[in-house]
XYZ file of C-alpha atoms in Angstrom:
778
model
C 50.904 -51.650 -195.014
C 52.673 -55.132 -194.114
C 51.496 -58.543 -194.781
C 49.451 -60.323 -192.157
C 51.046 -61.973 -189.610
C 50.488 -65.243 -187.764
C 48.175 -65.336 -184.775
C 49.994 -64.586 -181.520
C 50.469 -67.598 -179.279
C 47.734 -68.196 -176.637
C 50.229 -67.323 -173.970
C 51.026 -63.921 -174.744
C 48.736 -61.558 -173.248
C 47.492 -58.466 -175.050
C 49.687 -55.320 -175.533
C 51.211 -53.807 -172.475
C 53.479 -50.233 -173.069
C 56.882 -50.569 -171.983
C 57.028 -48.280 -168.662
C 60.759 -48.501 -167.965
C 64.168 -49.422 -168.904
C 63.245 -51.085 -171.951
C 61.818 -48.145 -173.510
C 64.356 -45.850 -171.696
C 67.272 -47.576 -173.910
C 65.013 -48.139 -177.310
C 65.726 -46.405 -180.456
C 67.996 -47.893 -181.609
C 93.825 -44.719 -183.998
C 95.850 -44.821 -182.831
C 96.223 -42.129 -185.540
C 99.055 -41.265 -187.950
C 100.325 -37.927 -186.446
C 99.616 -35.241 -183.667
C 98.983 -31.813 -184.549
C 101.448 -29.024 -183.854
C 100.853 -26.209 -181.634
C 99.733 -24.112 -184.488
C 97.222 -26.705 -185.881
C 99.303 -27.747 -188.718
C 100.141 -31.354 -189.261
C 103.578 -32.396 -188.277
C 105.027 -33.927 -191.480
C 108.514 -34.243 -190.368
C 110.594 -36.791 -188.908
C 109.057 -39.748 -187.105
C 110.803 -38.679 -184.066
C 107.998 -36.006 -183.819
C 105.806 -38.652 -182.376
C 107.550 -38.625 -179.339
C 105.845 -35.056 -178.566
C 102.411 -36.416 -178.474
C 100.979 -35.464 -175.020
C 97.804 -36.734 -173.384
C 95.991 -35.641 -170.093
C 93.940 -39.018 -169.774
C 95.669 -39.849 -166.583
C 95.067 -36.260 -165.111
C 98.653 -35.444 -165.789
C 100.448 -34.101 -168.911
C 102.018 -37.102 -170.033
C 104.149 -38.500 -173.135
C 101.564 -41.149 -174.433
C 104.688 -43.417 -175.068
C 105.178 -43.641 -171.405
C 101.888 -44.386 -170.038
C 101.317 -47.853 -169.094
C 97.730 -48.121 -170.798
C 96.219 -48.387 -174.158
C 95.594 -44.861 -175.536
C 94.542 -43.485 -178.826
C 94.550 -40.096 -179.916
C 92.846 -38.462 -182.887
C 94.092 -34.810 -183.631
C 92.329 -31.828 -184.963
C 94.281 -31.875 -188.284
C 92.930 -35.807 -189.051
C 89.369 -34.742 -187.980
C 89.538 -31.843 -190.601
C 91.047 -34.100 -193.297
C 88.189 -36.688 -193.064
C 85.526 -33.991 -192.865
C 84.512 -35.721 -189.663
C 81.264 -34.460 -188.110
C 80.293 -37.361 -185.614
C 81.882 -39.978 -183.812
C 80.766 -42.534 -186.672
C 83.217 -40.715 -188.973
C 86.534 -41.719 -187.040
C 85.617 -44.438 -184.518
C 86.995 -47.069 -187.039
C 90.471 -45.576 -186.859
C 90.711 -46.564 -182.989
C 91.359 -50.215 -182.278
C 88.465 -51.883 -180.340
C 86.080 -49.001 -180.660
C 82.630 -49.628 -182.144
C 79.928 -46.918 -182.658
C 76.381 -47.833 -183.615
C 74.559 -45.091 -185.022
C 70.728 -44.729 -184.400
C 70.444 -42.682 -187.578
C 71.580 -39.302 -186.768
C 74.527 -37.766 -184.632
C 73.666 -37.980 -181.003
C 71.670 -40.885 -181.225
C 75.010 -42.919 -180.539
C 76.009 -46.324 -178.649
C 79.747 -46.599 -177.907
C 81.673 -49.559 -176.750
C 85.185 -50.466 -176.330
C 87.061 -53.745 -175.938
C 83.798 -55.677 -176.336
C 81.937 -54.341 -173.230
C 79.024 -53.473 -175.169
C 76.109 -51.252 -173.552
C 73.089 -53.968 -172.923
C 71.080 -51.771 -170.424
C 70.210 -48.198 -170.331
C 73.434 -47.220 -168.695
C 76.713 -46.416 -170.841
C 79.877 -48.399 -170.404
C 82.028 -45.835 -171.729
C 82.608 -42.493 -169.696
C 82.685 -39.164 -171.808
C 84.460 -35.971 -170.442
C 85.002 -32.521 -172.130
C 88.350 -31.511 -170.588
C 88.049 -32.029 -166.760
C 84.034 -32.386 -166.691
C 82.418 -35.391 -166.858
C 78.943 -35.151 -169.318
C 76.051 -37.456 -169.467
C 74.139 -39.317 -166.913
C 75.644 -41.891 -164.431
C 72.121 -43.307 -163.684
C 69.977 -45.761 -165.459
C 67.167 -43.620 -166.541
C 68.357 -41.150 -169.263
C 69.158 -43.554 -172.154
C 72.962 -42.847 -171.820
C 73.576 -46.105 -173.765
C 72.245 -44.482 -176.936
C 72.616 -40.851 -176.321
C 76.500 -40.681 -176.158
C 77.828 -37.441 -176.209
C 78.769 -36.775 -180.098
C 80.501 -33.458 -180.010
C 80.927 -31.459 -182.901
C 84.788 -31.927 -183.583
C 85.627 -28.228 -183.981
C 87.869 -26.220 -181.926
C 88.792 -29.600 -180.566
C 92.851 -30.033 -180.383
C 92.351 -33.958 -180.028
C 89.954 -36.614 -179.063
C 91.750 -39.043 -176.452
C 90.484 -42.512 -175.931
C 91.437 -44.721 -173.173
C 90.425 -48.550 -173.706
C 89.998 -50.794 -170.572
C 88.376 -49.813 -167.058
C 89.391 -46.266 -165.880
C 87.374 -46.724 -162.526
C 90.142 -45.278 -160.257
C 90.431 -41.786 -161.644
C 86.931 -41.573 -163.680
C 84.696 -43.449 -161.544
C 81.123 -44.516 -162.840
C 80.221 -45.678 -166.228
C 84.090 -45.838 -167.178
C 83.823 -49.699 -166.990
C 84.870 -50.049 -170.770
C 87.045 -47.141 -171.038
C 86.867 -43.305 -171.259
C 86.206 -40.877 -174.560
C 87.651 -37.345 -173.742
C 87.341 -34.175 -175.679
C 89.987 -31.706 -175.214
C 89.226 -28.248 -176.317
C 91.569 -25.527 -177.863
C 92.612 -23.122 -175.255
C 92.931 -19.520 -175.711
C 96.560 -17.883 -176.974
C 97.944 -15.476 -174.252
C 100.337 -13.836 -176.699
C 99.073 -14.135 -180.368
C 95.986 -12.810 -181.760
C 94.569 -15.414 -184.206
C 91.560 -15.615 -186.229
C 89.961 -18.506 -188.388
C 86.901 -18.493 -190.765
C 85.864 -21.460 -192.920
C 83.445 -22.411 -194.991
C 82.388 -25.785 -196.625
C 80.275 -27.631 -199.057
C 79.149 -31.277 -198.682
C 77.121 -33.501 -201.180
C 75.739 -37.355 -200.423
C 75.233 -39.883 -202.838
C 71.454 -40.244 -203.596
C 70.811 -37.142 -201.437
C 71.313 -33.549 -201.061
C 73.714 -30.763 -200.628
C 74.400 -28.530 -197.558
C 76.972 -25.806 -196.338
C 78.723 -25.679 -193.121
C 80.456 -22.537 -191.689
C 83.004 -21.815 -188.783
C 84.493 -19.035 -186.964
C 87.113 -18.927 -184.304
C 89.331 -16.246 -182.621
C 91.885 -15.847 -179.745
C 92.292 -12.793 -178.116
C 95.098 -11.899 -175.680
C 93.562 -9.556 -173.109
C 96.641 -8.858 -171.353
C 100.158 -9.914 -172.523
C 101.185 -13.603 -171.488
C 98.265 -13.355 -168.670
C 94.963 -13.281 -169.831
C 93.433 -14.651 -173.022
C 89.900 -15.243 -174.552
C 88.808 -17.578 -177.013
C 85.423 -17.824 -179.009
C 84.177 -20.088 -181.744
C 81.291 -20.782 -183.349
C 80.477 -23.632 -186.011
C 77.335 -24.782 -188.006
C 77.556 -28.155 -189.819
C 74.700 -29.606 -191.992
C 74.572 -33.303 -193.163
C 72.463 -33.618 -196.332
C 69.511 -36.038 -196.275
C 69.636 -39.241 -198.184
C 66.823 -41.383 -196.917
C 63.429 -41.359 -198.795
C 60.358 -42.537 -197.191
C 58.041 -45.358 -199.107
C 55.102 -44.467 -197.026
C 54.495 -41.020 -197.878
C 57.124 -40.222 -200.899
C 59.006 -37.789 -198.867
C 62.561 -37.600 -200.260
C 65.860 -36.928 -198.276
C 64.159 -36.719 -194.884
C 67.239 -37.289 -192.601
C 68.808 -33.760 -192.803
C 70.552 -33.011 -189.784
C 71.777 -29.493 -188.443
C 74.603 -29.199 -185.811
C 75.468 -25.900 -184.187
C 78.252 -25.189 -181.468
C 79.537 -22.073 -179.571
C 82.207 -21.641 -177.219
C 83.848 -19.041 -175.310
C 86.772 -19.821 -173.064
C 88.769 -17.407 -170.819
C 92.183 -18.481 -169.313
C 94.244 -16.545 -166.561
C 98.127 -17.531 -166.349
C 98.920 -16.227 -162.848
C 101.908 -16.541 -160.922
C 100.862 -19.290 -158.878
C 97.173 -19.625 -160.120
C 95.948 -20.549 -163.235
C 92.236 -20.082 -163.935
C 90.091 -21.605 -166.970
C 86.408 -20.602 -167.433
C 84.514 -21.889 -170.311
C 80.786 -21.910 -171.698
C 79.971 -24.270 -174.400
C 76.572 -25.043 -175.989
C 75.727 -27.360 -178.907
C 72.537 -28.262 -180.548
C 71.785 -31.417 -182.954
C 68.452 -31.077 -184.607
C 67.376 -33.979 -187.202
C 64.245 -33.853 -189.198
C 64.062 -37.616 -189.083
C 66.570 -40.255 -189.045
C 68.473 -42.692 -191.548
C 66.726 -45.992 -191.764
C 66.224 -48.707 -194.386
C 63.432 -51.173 -194.120
C 64.948 -54.833 -194.789
C 63.084 -58.262 -195.315
C 63.401 -60.072 -192.098
C 64.714 -63.258 -193.731
C 66.980 -62.186 -196.417
C 67.977 -58.695 -195.140
C 67.423 -57.216 -198.722
C 65.934 -53.774 -198.741
C 62.192 -53.878 -199.259
C 61.952 -50.533 -201.095
C 65.344 -49.482 -202.099
C 68.749 -49.261 -200.686
C 68.117 -45.770 -198.832
C 64.337 -46.100 -198.257
C 62.433 -46.383 -195.230
C 59.034 -47.351 -193.862
C 57.698 -44.677 -191.478
C 54.177 -43.763 -190.719
C 54.972 -40.881 -188.193
C 57.718 -38.303 -188.223
C 60.903 -39.188 -186.273
C 62.341 -35.742 -185.031
C 65.560 -35.923 -182.909
C 66.872 -32.769 -181.064
C 69.548 -32.780 -178.263
C 70.785 -29.618 -176.756
C 74.001 -29.712 -174.420
C 74.878 -26.199 -172.201
C 78.096 -26.770 -170.233
C 79.891 -24.351 -168.014
C 83.139 -25.366 -166.480
C 85.627 -23.741 -164.004
C 88.783 -24.954 -163.180
C 91.666 -23.755 -160.957
C 95.528 -24.966 -160.862
C 97.271 -23.531 -157.600
C 101.027 -24.204 -157.331
C 101.563 -24.644 -153.872
C 105.306 -25.111 -154.082
C 105.597 -28.502 -153.007
C 102.296 -29.717 -154.741
C 99.798 -28.758 -156.972
C 95.974 -28.157 -155.947
C 93.385 -28.673 -158.980
C 89.658 -27.556 -158.691
C 87.087 -28.563 -161.409
C 83.722 -27.590 -161.258
C 81.104 -28.422 -164.071
C 77.431 -27.781 -164.498
C 75.700 -29.276 -167.424
C 71.988 -29.243 -168.748
C 71.023 -31.814 -171.506
C 67.613 -31.544 -173.037
C 66.566 -34.358 -175.501
C 63.758 -35.191 -177.620
C 63.773 -38.515 -179.557
C 60.428 -39.294 -181.208
C 60.037 -42.772 -182.905
C 57.340 -44.335 -185.241
C 55.796 -47.006 -183.353
C 53.094 -47.917 -185.880
C 54.157 -51.509 -186.382
C 54.511 -51.939 -182.544
C 51.117 -50.230 -181.392
C 49.057 -49.436 -184.559
C 47.168 -52.507 -184.398
C 45.499 -51.477 -181.047
C 43.006 -49.474 -183.078
C 41.423 -52.536 -184.744
C 42.787 -55.476 -182.559
C 41.680 -53.843 -179.065
C 39.484 -51.018 -179.914
C 37.380 -52.637 -182.722
C 38.068 -50.143 -185.372
C 37.862 -51.167 -189.010
C 41.591 -50.575 -189.643
C 44.815 -50.330 -187.876
C 46.114 -47.012 -187.057
C 49.401 -45.412 -186.540
C 51.465 -44.448 -183.414
C 54.515 -42.875 -182.102
C 56.424 -42.631 -178.775
C 57.821 -39.387 -177.567
C 60.762 -39.665 -175.259
C 61.926 -36.550 -173.419
C 65.082 -36.641 -171.334
C 66.042 -33.474 -169.045
C 69.240 -33.831 -167.212
C 70.779 -31.300 -164.786
C 74.112 -32.255 -163.462
C 76.571 -30.536 -161.212
C 80.269 -32.153 -160.634
C 83.136 -30.901 -158.457
C 86.625 -32.505 -157.986
C 89.434 -31.368 -155.858
C 92.886 -33.336 -156.017
C 96.082 -32.730 -154.667
C 99.022 -33.800 -156.945
C 102.725 -33.875 -156.469
C 105.162 -32.443 -158.701
C 106.382 -34.633 -161.474
C 109.934 -36.120 -162.042
C 110.511 -37.393 -158.818
C 110.924 -41.187 -157.480
C 107.389 -40.720 -155.869
C 104.385 -39.053 -157.793
C 101.209 -39.034 -155.947
C 97.645 -37.762 -156.574
C 94.842 -37.746 -153.942
C 91.241 -36.132 -154.333
C 87.608 -36.062 -153.755
C 84.877 -36.038 -156.442
C 80.954 -35.135 -155.934
C 78.230 -35.223 -158.552
C 74.526 -34.479 -158.240
C 72.158 -35.194 -161.267
C 68.392 -34.160 -161.431
C 66.693 -35.896 -164.130
C 63.334 -36.398 -165.599
C 62.220 -38.811 -168.354
C 58.889 -38.748 -169.987
C 57.246 -41.197 -172.496
C 54.248 -40.521 -174.297
C 52.539 -42.843 -176.545
C 49.902 -41.306 -179.011
C 47.488 -43.395 -181.192
C 45.693 -42.108 -184.514
C 44.683 -43.253 -187.721
C 47.085 -44.661 -190.483
C 47.154 -41.489 -192.355
C 48.290 -39.479 -189.088
C 45.005 -37.725 -188.288
C 43.252 -38.143 -185.108
C 41.028 -40.853 -184.201
C 37.341 -40.686 -184.979
C 35.389 -39.571 -182.051
C 34.863 -40.410 -179.202
C 37.765 -42.832 -179.428
C 40.199 -39.602 -179.718
C 39.336 -38.401 -176.427
C 39.637 -41.758 -175.031
C 42.367 -43.483 -176.535
C 44.827 -41.133 -178.389
C 46.765 -41.064 -175.229
C 47.893 -44.850 -175.057
C 50.029 -43.877 -172.239
C 51.762 -41.005 -170.549
C 54.621 -41.964 -168.157
C 57.047 -39.683 -166.002
C 60.092 -40.890 -164.394
C 61.708 -38.339 -162.241
C 65.116 -39.458 -160.701
C 68.265 -38.448 -158.735
C 71.869 -39.668 -158.639
C 74.096 -38.458 -155.981
C 77.908 -39.925 -155.717
C 80.734 -39.045 -153.462
C 84.177 -40.595 -154.381
C 87.657 -40.423 -152.767
C 90.675 -41.605 -154.781
C 94.224 -41.888 -154.866
C 96.757 -42.753 -157.067
C 100.610 -43.378 -156.680
C 103.603 -44.070 -159.090
C 107.115 -45.275 -157.782
C 110.022 -45.172 -159.765
C 112.848 -47.748 -158.931
C 115.811 -46.728 -161.066
C 115.644 -45.767 -164.700
C 113.902 -48.736 -166.010
C 111.190 -49.931 -163.401
C 108.089 -47.984 -162.606
C 104.862 -49.060 -160.689
C 101.411 -47.231 -160.911
C 98.617 -47.793 -158.630
C 95.380 -46.398 -157.716
C 92.129 -47.004 -155.407
C 88.790 -45.479 -155.332
C 85.940 -45.618 -153.113
C 82.611 -44.494 -154.097
C 79.134 -44.227 -152.565
C 76.179 -43.520 -154.813
C 72.367 -42.950 -153.651
C 69.398 -42.921 -156.050
C 66.076 -42.296 -156.010
C 63.259 -42.464 -158.733
C 59.717 -42.733 -159.152
C 57.384 -44.410 -161.886
C 54.409 -42.203 -162.269
C 51.861 -43.146 -164.817
C 49.637 -40.254 -165.260
C 47.431 -41.213 -168.492
C 46.403 -43.741 -170.954
C 44.886 -47.494 -170.947
C 48.553 -49.102 -171.057
C 50.345 -47.936 -167.819
C 49.615 -48.525 -164.287
C 47.977 -45.091 -162.854
C 49.856 -44.001 -159.865
C 53.137 -43.429 -158.424
C 55.649 -45.885 -157.674
C 58.680 -44.679 -155.927
C 62.107 -46.759 -155.332
C 65.665 -46.096 -153.763
C 68.841 -47.552 -153.712
C 72.454 -47.031 -152.209
C 75.604 -48.838 -152.692
C 79.260 -48.629 -151.992
C 81.739 -49.590 -154.803
C 85.570 -50.055 -154.451
C 87.742 -50.156 -157.592
C 91.422 -50.401 -158.091
C 94.338 -50.492 -160.455
C 97.992 -51.682 -160.900
C 100.386 -51.260 -163.757
C 104.157 -52.396 -163.447
C 106.103 -50.839 -166.312
C 109.646 -52.046 -167.378
C 111.666 -49.867 -170.083
C 113.654 -52.499 -172.292
C 115.596 -49.526 -173.749
C 115.296 -45.795 -174.529
C 112.397 -46.410 -176.896
C 110.736 -49.377 -175.833
C 108.661 -50.209 -172.702
C 106.640 -53.266 -171.628
C 103.810 -52.817 -169.211
C 101.054 -55.166 -167.412
C 97.882 -53.487 -166.128
C 95.038 -54.958 -163.836
C 92.277 -52.935 -163.123
C 88.472 -53.053 -162.017
C 85.679 -50.899 -163.147
C 81.963 -50.487 -162.424
C 78.715 -49.415 -164.073
C 76.158 -48.133 -161.418
C 73.056 -49.918 -160.490
C 69.928 -48.165 -159.203
C 66.232 -48.708 -158.254
C 64.329 -50.567 -160.782
C 60.908 -50.342 -162.057
C 57.674 -51.908 -160.116
C 56.831 -54.698 -162.308
C 56.066 -58.424 -161.606
C 58.886 -60.470 -161.530
C 61.509 -57.609 -161.671
C 63.884 -56.964 -158.564
C 63.261 -53.714 -156.685
C 67.032 -52.802 -157.574
C 69.648 -53.712 -159.835
C 73.302 -54.035 -158.426
C 76.372 -52.470 -160.234
C 78.022 -54.282 -163.105
C 81.649 -55.084 -162.122
C 84.776 -56.333 -164.174
C 88.182 -57.301 -163.867
C 90.792 -56.780 -166.541
C 94.040 -57.754 -167.376
C 96.467 -56.313 -169.787
C 99.938 -56.780 -171.156
C 101.335 -54.246 -173.606
C 104.291 -53.256 -175.703
C 105.026 -49.693 -176.823
C 108.273 -49.041 -179.092
C 109.836 -47.053 -181.445
C 112.778 -48.595 -183.761
C 114.462 -48.028 -187.170
C 115.919 -44.622 -186.094
C 112.205 -43.790 -184.844
C 110.718 -44.280 -188.157
C 108.479 -47.062 -186.966
C 106.288 -46.722 -183.952
C 104.608 -49.997 -182.490
C 101.877 -50.598 -179.654
C 100.581 -53.946 -179.049
C 98.307 -55.111 -176.374
C 96.807 -58.238 -175.186
C 93.676 -58.252 -172.829
C 91.458 -60.435 -170.725
C 88.134 -58.945 -169.261
C 85.879 -60.826 -166.697
C 82.425 -59.082 -166.608
C 79.951 -59.924 -163.723
C 76.225 -58.909 -162.762
C 75.833 -57.501 -166.211
C 73.081 -55.157 -166.389
C 70.326 -56.330 -169.231
C 67.033 -55.306 -170.262
C 64.439 -57.963 -169.965
C 60.937 -57.381 -171.413
C 57.446 -59.375 -172.108
C 54.882 -58.118 -174.192
C 56.357 -54.417 -174.133
C 56.716 -54.523 -170.219
C 60.438 -53.952 -169.335
C 63.012 -53.641 -166.663
C 66.612 -54.308 -165.702
C 68.095 -57.422 -164.359
C 71.701 -58.465 -163.164
C 71.953 -61.184 -166.017
C 75.471 -62.996 -165.266
C 78.608 -63.363 -166.720
C 80.722 -62.515 -169.836
C 84.408 -62.577 -171.051
C 86.156 -60.505 -173.429
C 89.592 -61.204 -174.631
C 91.459 -60.113 -177.556
C 94.836 -58.414 -179.098
C 95.033 -54.796 -180.665
C 97.763 -53.323 -182.734
C 98.664 -49.916 -183.812
C 101.813 -49.203 -186.110
C 102.796 -46.126 -187.527
C 105.958 -46.278 -190.520
C 107.589 -43.194 -191.726
C 109.849 -44.021 -194.645
C 110.548 -40.711 -195.195
C 109.780 -37.243 -193.631
C 106.944 -36.810 -196.043
C 105.478 -40.184 -196.222
C 103.690 -41.987 -193.426
C 101.663 -44.982 -193.277
C 99.508 -46.425 -190.162
C 97.640 -49.729 -189.503
C 95.273 -50.477 -186.738
C 93.776 -53.683 -185.831
C 91.786 -55.371 -183.204
C 90.953 -58.979 -182.659
C 88.179 -59.340 -179.837
C 86.437 -62.426 -178.683
C 83.578 -61.110 -176.355
C 80.916 -63.756 -175.076
C 78.241 -64.461 -172.741
C 80.054 -67.120 -170.215
C 76.832 -68.759 -168.887
C 73.049 -68.583 -169.387
C 71.872 -65.203 -167.803
C 69.541 -65.322 -164.863
C 65.831 -66.083 -165.544
C 63.334 -63.602 -164.956
C 60.123 -65.126 -163.831
C 56.980 -63.272 -164.671
C 53.739 -64.626 -162.951
C 50.625 -64.933 -165.353
C 47.115 -66.008 -165.025
C 47.639 -69.770 -164.235
C 51.187 -70.082 -165.744
C 54.645 -68.232 -165.656
C 56.707 -66.765 -168.257
C 60.510 -67.470 -167.754
C 62.734 -65.280 -169.861
C 66.620 -65.431 -170.663
C 68.080 -62.589 -172.337
C 71.434 -64.171 -172.974
C 72.453 -67.638 -173.482
C 76.102 -69.177 -173.155
C 78.080 -68.824 -175.936
C 76.536 -65.789 -177.342
C 78.556 -63.018 -178.990
C 78.063 -59.542 -177.356
C 76.385 -57.194 -179.343
C 78.054 -55.167 -182.081
C 81.550 -56.576 -181.467
C 83.217 -57.811 -184.733
C 85.850 -60.412 -184.249
C 88.282 -58.668 -186.256
C 88.471 -54.922 -187.485
C 91.181 -53.296 -189.235
C 92.130 -49.882 -190.450
C 94.661 -48.272 -192.420
C 95.931 -44.760 -193.294
C 98.411 -43.339 -195.589
C 99.595 -39.704 -195.993
C 102.025 -37.772 -198.077
C 102.937 -34.279 -197.528
C 104.317 -32.168 -200.211
C 105.921 -28.567 -201.087
C 105.595 -26.948 -204.377
C 107.181 -23.957 -205.579
C 105.715 -20.312 -204.836
C 105.400 -21.294 -201.171
C 102.496 -23.719 -201.553
C 102.127 -26.708 -199.294
C 99.872 -29.730 -199.336
C 98.836 -33.042 -198.065
C 96.969 -36.032 -199.860
C 96.042 -39.096 -197.681
C 93.671 -42.204 -197.440
C 92.057 -43.991 -194.741
C 90.550 -47.616 -195.204
C 88.404 -49.309 -192.793
C 87.134 -52.850 -192.436
C 84.437 -54.069 -189.645
C 83.932 -57.815 -189.502
C 80.501 -59.521 -188.894
C 78.446 -58.458 -185.667
C 75.154 -59.524 -184.189
C 72.493 -56.843 -182.990
C 71.916 -58.659 -179.864
C 71.970 -61.698 -177.614
C 69.528 -64.590 -177.772
C 66.289 -64.438 -175.895
C 64.572 -67.673 -174.674
C 60.988 -67.407 -173.764
C 59.381 -70.505 -171.794
C 55.923 -70.964 -170.412
C 56.003 -73.073 -167.341
C 53.468 -74.375 -164.851
C 52.768 -71.763 -162.309
C 55.369 -72.137 -159.566
C 57.024 -75.131 -161.308
C 59.959 -73.677 -163.587
C 60.952 -77.436 -164.509
C 57.734 -78.246 -166.545
C 58.224 -76.151 -169.729
C 54.867 -75.926 -171.832
C 55.976 -73.954 -174.684
C 59.625 -72.700 -175.543
C 60.555 -69.929 -177.982
C 63.983 -68.999 -179.199
C 64.617 -65.601 -180.811
C 68.395 -65.570 -182.159
C 70.166 -62.311 -182.807
C 70.136 -60.574 -186.238
C 73.629 -61.271 -188.044
C 75.111 -58.199 -189.536
C 77.616 -58.662 -192.494
C 81.213 -57.361 -192.626
C 82.134 -54.251 -194.671
C 84.916 -51.997 -195.730
C 85.077 -48.519 -196.817
C 87.649 -46.039 -198.278
C 88.323 -42.480 -197.699
C 90.437 -39.946 -199.523
C 91.331 -36.545 -198.963
C 93.648 -33.644 -200.236
C 94.618 -30.162 -199.499
C 96.780 -27.312 -200.586
C 97.439 -23.930 -198.870
C 99.557 -20.965 -198.855
C 100.480 -18.488 -196.189
C 96.890 -18.061 -194.625
C 94.683 -19.791 -196.616
C 93.957 -23.631 -197.138
C 91.585 -25.518 -199.431
C 90.717 -28.989 -198.709
C 88.710 -31.895 -200.141
C 87.477 -35.280 -199.345
C 85.621 -38.061 -200.237
C 84.316 -40.492 -197.750
C 83.111 -44.024 -198.823
C 84.568 -43.260 -202.051
C 83.209 -46.647 -203.613
C 79.370 -46.127 -202.070
C 79.836 -49.383 -200.035
C 76.372 -50.149 -198.937
C 76.607 -51.515 -195.163
C 74.617 -51.348 -191.905
C 75.810 -49.714 -188.803
C 72.911 -51.057 -186.362
C 69.979 -53.315 -186.953
C 66.813 -53.589 -184.712
C 63.727 -55.595 -185.296
C 60.207 -54.101 -185.945
C 57.553 -56.445 -184.475
C 54.086 -56.267 -183.764
C 53.408 -56.085 -180.091
C 49.832 -56.866 -180.499
C 49.415 -59.385 -182.873
C 53.049 -60.822 -182.698
C 55.462 -61.559 -185.284
C 58.340 -59.733 -187.293
C 57.306 -57.084 -190.008
C 60.626 -56.117 -190.896
C 64.216 -54.938 -189.624
C 65.078 -51.423 -189.433
C 68.724 -50.934 -190.544
C 70.957 -47.738 -190.012
C 73.125 -47.552 -193.056
C 76.882 -46.202 -192.851
C 77.053 -42.798 -194.776
C 76.888 -43.129 -198.241
C 79.607 -41.678 -200.689
C 80.139 -37.929 -199.476
C 81.878 -35.225 -201.231
C 83.237 -32.061 -199.386
C 85.012 -29.098 -200.006
C 86.546 -26.907 -197.094
C 88.156 -23.265 -197.344
C 89.868 -21.783 -194.453
C 91.404 -18.539 -193.777
C 93.657 -17.856 -190.749
C 94.992 -14.185 -190.186
């Protein structure tokens, strides 16, 4: 139970269920070295850095010659850190922020301050050549980012800044790309591994993995299969019912890939399936005033179970055809994503039982979200051969999404049992809402690179896209949703471009300037008073100046970038009394500097430092939403001039160090450390709610201002070591060595019936975690 709350102001009407975008988006390195072809770490001279290649520009390129900010996390570093989710390695990437919702898969990602402030994502996600996740606004893409179990992954590429010309919708802030391991066409290889993991104040779990490459025809045809099971021990206890370690998570992933290397045609076929299943999620109940834990550092308050499950199935087919004068690439993908996210809504809706139904005591409630997404994509592109004065690429892209979101709100007694008769039949289903939607997009794009001599190069690109969307708001049951079907449609044309001149000041030093635009698709809106019938795309302009250099006999590598972003027509969620929709809020700016430096004093020793300064703020008061009431109007602003953008620290740093060694008897190993520091953040923008005379917004009767919650800074240290010989390797790691207690995300728990803030729900960073991994290769 919670303390009594002050009476609700007279102008706030009784509870209404959030029936759209607000609930749709509810719940809440640049690295030291690149892996070698055999999966081992390159511990040699710093010149090895020059072999790092990326495909983020849809060509195989040396990362040091790309006029854009790109970070690469290799397979080896993921293994050393015991990474099992984005949260485990995001701090190693300058300008990247990841907010956990309490379990892998319930994740929000932003780059360079372009935070997800609506139900659409601001960072596009790809697995190899195929986009994954929804481009629309009704699949909660902002908090359901792909969190791929990092096994059988050669590297993770992160491109910062808008990538609209090559990657289109949703890449307004940047790109997150997983590059999977291809079959080996000439060597049979098998890998088997087993691991154990223990979490401070929690339990223990095991993980296992298997991978094999089988040449089926020498140098022509190969098959790769893999399977991994990873479990994260629970460490959160529930003060309400006494359950312990409620937040156990199991991740499983399987993949099969077939590669044909022909004389003129290469073919890649792959099938991937991943499932995340969590019994509950990590959360800590905090005092809303002091932010001190109410019941303990890893103790939550939940009256209803909060299971989370997400299953991704992805089939991809790709062809590369050598036409002699150019290369033709076809990339086809089909994915199916099924997500269930149930949240405890007792604080929000439980008081319906006593305040609205007249029962003697408040009840308990939950909201069950289901997201079903079928997505098909097809891209054809024609690209010139590399190495000439002119390099060009032209293509066409098509995608079709069929999606369904359902929301079900259940009300019962506080102990979890059904309401007494006859209330159970009449009111246990407070609301049932279905929102089917479709998203269809066709785009044409082109890129051109022009080299002028040895030192100067200009890259440019354009993309013209058209999307058409349909959705329907179908209330099927309950007392808190409008019963009936309310369909909507939208269509829009979007043009994006990029331009990047590059100068080579020397063999190992390049300066570049990049200007680019990006967009986040809009769509049809919910049918609610005061909400527009549709929201427009969010657009931004980005300007960047960068330096990439190696010096001191290539023992030092330096990447430096300064940027300015102007963001317009920002999509934001606007809600009153639980009723929510999307509006185009206004403008914001983000400017900053990013640093990535790597030092090799010796062939065996390396140090790396990454840092980012980001100043991301709302430029002016967001557009007002006017919600007419009986005899008065409610005017909402969900962002005020000068507000910081959510979850963007002004400063963030990380440092890595590794020492590779060789012992007698053929033993080889490494030991390393990674330190990360994340500055203060806020969890949202300010919300101002005014009550005005009907039709007269200048006459303000009452005003209420809700500031964002400030989240403190934190630092954490990870250590790892490994040793191996011939075909085996033993690795150990300790993440968050000091057991630092800090928050990844914080959200308010407010009563929607009587008003008032009951507590804060904070998602902690992972406590001290000790792991041991053993791998055999043969």
